[in-house]
Amino acid sequence: MWTIPLGISVSPNFNKLPLFYPSRSPQSSLSHHISKSGICKASQVVEIFPLVSPEIVVREARIEDCWEVAETHLPNGCRRTCLVAVTGASEDDTFFIGDEDLKIAGFGAKISLNKGYVAGILTLDTVADFLPRKGPLRQRRTGIAYVSNVAVRERFRRKGIAKKLIAKAEAQAISWGCRSIALHCDLNNPGATNLYRNQGFKSIKVPEGAKWPQPRTSPDMQFNFMMKILHKNRTS
Ligand SMILES: CC(=O)SCCNC(=O)CCNC(=O)[C@H](O)C(C)(C)COP(=O)(O)OP(=O)(O)OC[C@H]1O[C@@H](n2cnc3c(N)ncnc32)[C@H](O)[C@@H]1OP(=O)(O)O
């Protein structure tokens, strides 16, 4: 049995996705890269499985993309999904590494490995942790989807992948019944700011003295809170 250390940790400044994304190589070549201890490093796997096609498909992440997706502890009624932009794979394209019972980061599971290569990710939720609470009871906001962890691998940037991820996130938010979509973007990240502006997000001025929650990063980082109204029959 192998243990494959998976996981995502994405900050607004991150450059490389430390993910495990196999492509079409046969099982035999994978087994060469599994150490005696049974640990197969994500970086090694990414090297073994090169890009096979420039075609990009954006879909919901599956457990084989990253085990964070398996997290199920959400407040009542809240939704969360992780979208991935995958190259060289269609929605149903999966292959199996024999009948191996893979153990992923502590979760024992029989899984299939997707032959796509993840070029970008985006997380979407309705948890409203980073939106101002409402009313004297400080209830969570509803109807506003929140975007985070947007990242595209360096060599795939400026090809419209982030735009596609956002369009899919908007469609997903509408399907959840959300009226709008929001995010925080580092003020010193002009590329991302441009991206969201061009997709119709507007900067929201935080009222003087208001202590709106912000993503937990370094205390010096300043954020632009951005929002977009969603229209049922129109996504960008
Ligand atoms: C809510 C959050 O998570 S904020 C965190 C954002 N993530 C990061 O900063 C991580 C590091 N950066 C990245 O991963 C990428 O550069 C991203 C996600 C910002 C952009 O991803 P890409 O796939 O390259 O963006 P995409 O190709 O869809 O660009 C769409 C538009 O955004 C704007 N844009 C994107 N990158 C840049 C840039 N570096 N400089 C200026 N404008 C940019 C442009 O208007 C671009 O359109 P154009 O190429 O026709 O001019």
GROMACS .gro file of C-alpha atoms and ligand atoms in nm:
model
  287
    1MET     CA    1   0.000   0.000   0.000
    2TRP     CA    2   0.135   0.348  -0.084
    3THR     CA    3   0.092   0.668   0.102
    4ILE     CA    4   0.084   0.966  -0.131
    5PRO     CA    5   0.121   1.295   0.055
    6LEU     CA    6  -0.127   1.528  -0.107
    7GLY     CA    7  -0.264   1.864  -0.010
    8ILE     CA    8  -0.307   2.221  -0.120
    9SER     CA    9  -0.191   2.528   0.055
   10VAL     CA   10  -0.239   2.833  -0.157
   11SER     CA   11  -0.168   3.188  -0.059
   12PRO     CA   12  -0.224   3.488  -0.284
   13ASN     CA   13   0.151   3.493  -0.353
   14PHE     CA   14   0.197   3.134  -0.437
   15ASN     CA   15   0.362   3.029  -0.758
   16LYS     CA   16   0.368   2.652  -0.777
   17LEU     CA   17   0.089   2.411  -0.706
   18PRO     CA   18   0.220   2.136  -0.479
   19LEU     CA   19  -0.027   1.890  -0.617
   20PHE     CA   20  -0.023   1.538  -0.750
   21TYR     CA   21  -0.166   1.528  -1.098
   22PRO     CA   22  -0.089   1.225  -1.306
   23SER     CA   23  -0.122   1.199  -1.679
   24ARG     CA   24  -0.119   0.899  -1.913
   25SER     CA   25   0.195   0.718  -1.808
   26PRO     CA   26   0.166   0.349  -1.738
   27GLN     CA   27   0.163   0.213  -1.388
   28SER     CA   28   0.511   0.067  -1.426
   29SER     CA   29   0.673   0.410  -1.458
   30LEU     CA   30   0.494   0.535  -1.147
   31SER     CA   31   0.622   0.246  -0.941
   32HIS     CA   32   0.984   0.344  -1.025
   33HIS     CA   33   0.933   0.667  -0.835
   34ILE     CA   34   0.797   0.523  -0.516
   35SER     CA   35   1.066   0.509  -0.254
   36LYS     CA   36   1.139   0.211  -0.034
   37SER     CA   37   0.940   0.375   0.241
   38GLY     CA   38   0.641   0.376   0.009
   39ILE     CA   39   0.630   0.755  -0.008
   40CYS     CA   40   0.586   0.904  -0.353
   41LYS     CA   41   0.664   1.276  -0.353
   42ALA     CA   42   0.415   1.500  -0.532
   43SER     CA   43   0.699   1.685  -0.708
   44GLN     CA   44   0.833   1.359  -0.846
   45VAL     CA   45   0.495   1.256  -0.974
   46VAL     CA   46   0.442   1.587  -1.150
   47GLU     CA   47   0.772   1.534  -1.332
   48ILE     CA   48   0.682   1.182  -1.439
   49PHE     CA   49   0.350   1.288  -1.587
   50PRO     CA   50   0.410   1.565  -1.839
   51LEU     CA   51   0.147   1.772  -2.012
   52VAL     CA   52  -0.012   1.582  -2.300
   53SER     CA   53  -0.256   1.828  -2.451
   54PRO     CA   54  -0.315   2.200  -2.424
   55GLU     CA   55  -0.696   2.157  -2.408
   56ILE     CA   56  -0.841   2.289  -2.084
   57VAL     CA   57  -1.152   2.164  -1.906
   58VAL     CA   58  -1.280   2.325  -1.587
   59ARG     CA   59  -1.463   2.088  -1.355
   60GLU     CA   60  -1.520   2.018  -0.988
   61ALA     CA   61  -1.217   1.869  -0.819
   62ARG     CA   62  -1.233   1.504  -0.725
   63ILE     CA   63  -1.077   1.330  -0.431
   64GLU     CA   64  -0.794   1.216  -0.656
   65ASP     CA   65  -0.705   1.580  -0.736
   66CYS     CA   66  -0.651   1.687  -0.378
   67TRP     CA   67  -0.761   1.538  -0.053
   68GLU     CA   68  -0.869   1.875   0.084
   69VAL     CA   69  -1.179   1.826  -0.130
   70ALA     CA   70  -1.281   1.547   0.106
   71GLU     CA   71  -1.332   1.793   0.390
   72THR     CA   72  -1.695   1.780   0.499
   73HIS     CA   73  -1.708   1.997   0.811
   74LEU     CA   74  -1.925   2.283   0.694
   75PRO     CA   75  -2.173   2.492   0.894
   76ASN     CA   76  -2.533   2.384   0.838
   77GLY     CA   77  -2.666   2.471   0.495
   78CYS     CA   78  -2.332   2.596   0.363
   79ARG     CA   79  -2.171   2.479   0.041
   80ARG     CA   80  -1.813   2.455  -0.071
   81THR     CA   81  -1.646   2.328  -0.385
   82CYS     CA   82  -1.302   2.334  -0.539
   83LEU     CA   83  -1.285   2.387  -0.914
   84VAL     CA   84  -0.986   2.274  -1.116
   85ALA     CA   85  -0.881   2.367  -1.469
   86VAL     CA   86  -0.750   2.049  -1.623
   87THR     CA   87  -0.554   2.012  -1.942
   88GLY     CA   88  -0.574   1.714  -2.170
   89ALA     CA   89  -0.871   1.542  -2.012
   90SER     CA   90  -1.242   1.529  -2.068
   91GLU     CA   91  -1.493   1.503  -1.781
   92ASP     CA   92  -1.510   1.125  -1.795
   93ASP     CA   93  -1.149   1.050  -1.875
   94THR     CA   94  -1.019   0.839  -1.593
   95PHE     CA   95  -0.786   0.549  -1.575
   96PHE     CA   96  -0.699   0.307  -1.304
   97ILE     CA   97  -0.375   0.190  -1.159
   98GLY     CA   98  -0.466  -0.172  -1.132
   99ASP     CA   99  -0.668  -0.262  -0.827
  100GLU     CA  100  -0.433  -0.096  -0.583
  101ASP     CA  101  -0.598   0.017  -0.266
  102LEU     CA  102  -0.443   0.365  -0.242
  103LYS     CA  103  -0.426   0.539   0.091
  104ILE     CA  104  -0.446   0.915   0.056
  105ALA     CA  105  -0.340   1.131   0.348
  106GLY     CA  106  -0.504   0.910   0.601
  107PHE     CA  107  -0.825   0.839   0.413
  108GLY     CA  108  -0.830   0.482   0.289
  109ALA     CA  109  -1.015   0.480  -0.042
  110LYS     CA  110  -1.029   0.293  -0.370
  111ILE     CA  111  -0.974   0.564  -0.625
  112SER     CA  112  -0.917   0.618  -0.991
  113LEU     CA  113  -0.646   0.854  -1.108
  114ASN     CA  114  -0.749   1.122  -1.352
  115LYS     CA  115  -0.518   1.155  -1.645
  116GLY     CA  116  -0.563   1.532  -1.670
  117TYR     CA  117  -0.303   1.775  -1.546
  118VAL     CA  118  -0.430   2.049  -1.317
  119ALA     CA  119  -0.323   2.391  -1.440
  120GLY     CA  120  -0.537   2.605  -1.212
  121ILE     CA  121  -0.766   2.597  -0.911
  122LEU     CA  122  -1.035   2.804  -0.738
  123THR     CA  123  -1.231   2.747  -0.419
  124LEU     CA  124  -1.592   2.861  -0.387
  125ASP     CA  125  -1.806   2.854  -0.073
  126THR     CA  126  -2.108   3.002   0.098
  127VAL     CA  127  -1.958   2.984   0.447
  128ALA     CA  128  -1.936   3.366   0.464
  129ASP     CA  129  -1.645   3.360   0.710
  130PHE     CA  130  -1.497   3.668   0.543
  131LEU     CA  131  -1.817   3.865   0.495
  132PRO     CA  132  -1.957   4.103   0.755
  133ARG     CA  133  -2.213   3.936   0.984
  134LYS     CA  134  -2.567   4.074   0.990
  135GLY     CA  135  -2.800   4.190   1.263
  136PRO     CA  136  -2.757   4.199   1.641
  137LEU     CA  137  -2.725   3.820   1.643
  138ARG     CA  138  -2.433   3.847   1.402
  139GLN     CA  139  -2.571   3.588   1.167
  140ARG     CA  140  -2.381   3.457   0.869
  141ARG     CA  141  -2.462   3.623   0.536
  142THR     CA  142  -2.650   3.405   0.294
  143GLY     CA  143  -2.681   3.428  -0.083
  144ILE     CA  144  -2.323   3.548  -0.136
  145ALA     CA  145  -2.068   3.303  -0.274
  146TYR     CA  146  -1.705   3.363  -0.180
  147VAL     CA  147  -1.406   3.296  -0.406
  148SER     CA  148  -1.060   3.212  -0.269
  149ASN     CA  149  -0.739   3.023  -0.349
  150VAL     CA  150  -0.738   3.125  -0.714
  151ALA     CA  151  -0.413   3.018  -0.874
  152VAL     CA  152  -0.283   2.915  -1.214
  153ARG     CA  153   0.050   2.744  -1.273
  154GLU     CA  154   0.307   2.990  -1.398
  155ARG     CA  155   0.354   2.837  -1.740
  156PHE     CA  156  -0.020   2.836  -1.807
  157ARG     CA  157  -0.083   3.201  -1.722
  158ARG     CA  158  -0.234   3.460  -1.960
  159LYS     CA  159  -0.423   3.192  -2.150
  160GLY     CA  160  -0.764   3.270  -2.004
  161ILE     CA  161  -0.765   2.990  -1.745
  162ALA     CA  162  -0.849   3.211  -1.446
  163LYS     CA  163  -1.126   3.371  -1.651
  164LYS     CA  164  -1.272   3.026  -1.720
  165LEU     CA  165  -1.248   2.929  -1.354
  166ILE     CA  166  -1.433   3.245  -1.252
  167ALA     CA  167  -1.703   3.192  -1.515
  168LYS     CA  168  -1.757   2.839  -1.384
  169ALA     CA  169  -1.760   2.964  -1.024
  170GLU     CA  170  -2.029   3.218  -1.114
  171ALA     CA  171  -2.241   2.950  -1.278
  172GLN     CA  172  -2.197   2.729  -0.971
  173ALA     CA  173  -2.290   3.015  -0.737
  174ILE     CA  174  -2.607   3.082  -0.938
  175SER     CA  175  -2.695   2.713  -0.920
  176TRP     CA  176  -2.663   2.739  -0.539
  177GLY     CA  177  -2.915   3.025  -0.548
  178CYS     CA  178  -2.661   3.301  -0.473
  179ARG     CA  179  -2.736   3.659  -0.574
  180SER     CA  180  -2.376   3.776  -0.574
  181ILE     CA  181  -2.017   3.665  -0.553
  182ALA     CA  182  -1.736   3.821  -0.348
  183LEU     CA  183  -1.365   3.790  -0.282
  184HIS     CA  184  -1.067   3.956  -0.121
  185CYS     CA  185  -0.773   4.045  -0.343
  186ASP     CA  186  -0.433   4.168  -0.225
  187LEU     CA  187  -0.412   4.541  -0.303
  188ASN     CA  188  -0.057   4.485  -0.426
  189ASN     CA  189  -0.157   4.225  -0.680
  190PRO     CA  190  -0.238   4.424  -0.994
  191GLY     CA  191  -0.267   4.114  -1.216
  192ALA     CA  192  -0.540   3.961  -1.001
  193THR     CA  193  -0.710   4.298  -0.949
  194ASN     CA  194  -0.724   4.346  -1.329
  195LEU     CA  195  -0.859   3.998  -1.370
  196TYR     CA  196  -1.152   4.054  -1.133
  197ARG     CA  197  -1.227   4.406  -1.260
  198ASN     CA  198  -1.240   4.276  -1.617
  199GLN     CA  199  -1.481   4.007  -1.502
  200GLY     CA  200  -1.718   4.270  -1.363
  201PHE     CA  201  -1.620   4.273  -0.995
  202LYS     CA  202  -1.641   4.612  -0.822
  203SER     CA  203  -1.435   4.728  -0.525
  204ILE     CA  204  -1.649   4.775  -0.214
  205LYS     CA  205  -1.553   5.049   0.025
  206VAL     CA  206  -1.542   4.919   0.380
  207PRO     CA  207  -1.727   5.170   0.604
  208GLU     CA  208  -1.503   5.381   0.827
  209GLY     CA  209  -1.430   5.201   1.153
  210ALA     CA  210  -1.605   4.880   1.048
  211LYS     CA  211  -1.419   4.566   1.140
  212TRP     CA  212  -1.504   4.343   0.849
  213PRO     CA  213  -1.335   4.003   0.863
  214GLN     CA  214  -1.040   3.951   0.634
  215PRO     CA  215  -0.847   3.646   0.517
  216ARG     CA  216  -0.590   3.536   0.773
  217THR     CA  217  -0.257   3.617   0.615
  218SER     CA  218   0.027   3.843   0.722
  219PRO     CA  219  -0.095   4.146   0.921
  220ASP     CA  220   0.061   4.394   0.672
  221MET     CA  221  -0.131   4.264   0.375
  222GLN     CA  222  -0.408   4.496   0.262
  223PHE     CA  223  -0.710   4.368   0.078
  224ASN     CA  224  -0.950   4.497  -0.178
  225PHE     CA  225  -1.299   4.357  -0.105
  226MET     CA  226  -1.467   4.299  -0.441
  227MET     CA  227  -1.818   4.193  -0.536
  228LYS     CA  228  -2.027   4.119  -0.840
  229ILE     CA  229  -2.404   4.087  -0.875
  230LEU     CA  230  -2.499   3.763  -1.046
  231HIS     CA  231  -2.765   3.741  -1.312
  232LYS     CA  232  -2.936   3.408  -1.371
  233ASN     CA  233  -2.918   3.420  -1.748
  234ARG     CA  234  -2.581   3.586  -1.781
  235THR     CA  235  -2.235   3.479  -1.671
  236SER     CA  236  -1.918   3.643  -1.802
  237LIG     C1  237  -0.940   3.569  -0.460
  237LIG     C2  238  -0.799   3.521  -0.476
  237LIG     O1  239  -0.771   3.406  -0.460
  237LIG     S1  240  -0.676   3.636  -0.517
  237LIG     C3  241  -0.533   3.540  -0.552
  237LIG     C4  242  -0.498   3.544  -0.699
  237LIG     N1  243  -0.394   3.447  -0.721
  237LIG     C5  244  -0.262   3.479  -0.734
  237LIG     O2  245  -0.220   3.594  -0.730
  237LIG     C6  246  -0.169   3.360  -0.752
  237LIG     C7  247  -0.059   3.392  -0.855
  237LIG     N2  248  -0.116   3.437  -0.984
  237LIG     C8  249  -0.185   3.351  -1.063
  237LIG     O3  250  -0.203   3.233  -1.033
  237LIG     C9  251  -0.238   3.409  -1.194
  237LIG     O4  252  -0.151   3.509  -1.239
  237LIG    C10  253  -0.383   3.469  -1.182
  237LIG    C11  254  -0.475   3.369  -1.113
  237LIG    C12  255  -0.382   3.600  -1.107
  237LIG    C13  256  -0.433   3.496  -1.327
  237LIG     O5  257  -0.446   3.372  -1.395
  237LIG     P1  258  -0.443   3.365  -1.554
  237LIG     O6  259  -0.497   3.233  -1.596
  237LIG     O7  260  -0.308   3.400  -1.602
  237LIG     O8  261  -0.544   3.481  -1.594
  237LIG     P2  262  -0.618   3.494  -1.735
  237LIG     O9  263  -0.529   3.447  -1.843
  237LIG    O10  264  -0.754   3.434  -1.726
  237LIG    O11  265  -0.629   3.653  -1.744
  237LIG    C14  266  -0.749   3.721  -1.763
  237LIG    C15  267  -0.723   3.871  -1.753
  237LIG    O12  268  -0.675   3.904  -1.621
  237LIG    C16  269  -0.578   4.011  -1.631
  237LIG     N3  270  -0.447   3.962  -1.588
  237LIG    C17  271  -0.412   3.836  -1.555
  237LIG     N4  272  -0.283   3.830  -1.517
  237LIG    C18  273  -0.236   3.956  -1.525
  237LIG    C19  274  -0.109   4.015  -1.500
  237LIG     N5  275  -0.004   3.943  -1.455
  237LIG     N6  276  -0.095   4.149  -1.519
  237LIG    C20  277  -0.199   4.223  -1.563
  237LIG     N7  278  -0.321   4.173  -1.591
  237LIG    C21  279  -0.340   4.042  -1.572
  237LIG    C22  280  -0.575   4.051  -1.778
  237LIG    O13  281  -0.674   4.151  -1.796
  237LIG    C23  282  -0.615   3.921  -1.847
  237LIG    O14  283  -0.669   3.940  -1.973
  237LIG     P3  284  -0.568   3.948  -2.102
  237LIG    O15  285  -0.471   3.835  -2.089
  237LIG    O16  286  -0.663   3.935  -2.218
  237LIG    O17  287  -0.501   4.082  -2.091
   0.00000   0.00000   0.00000
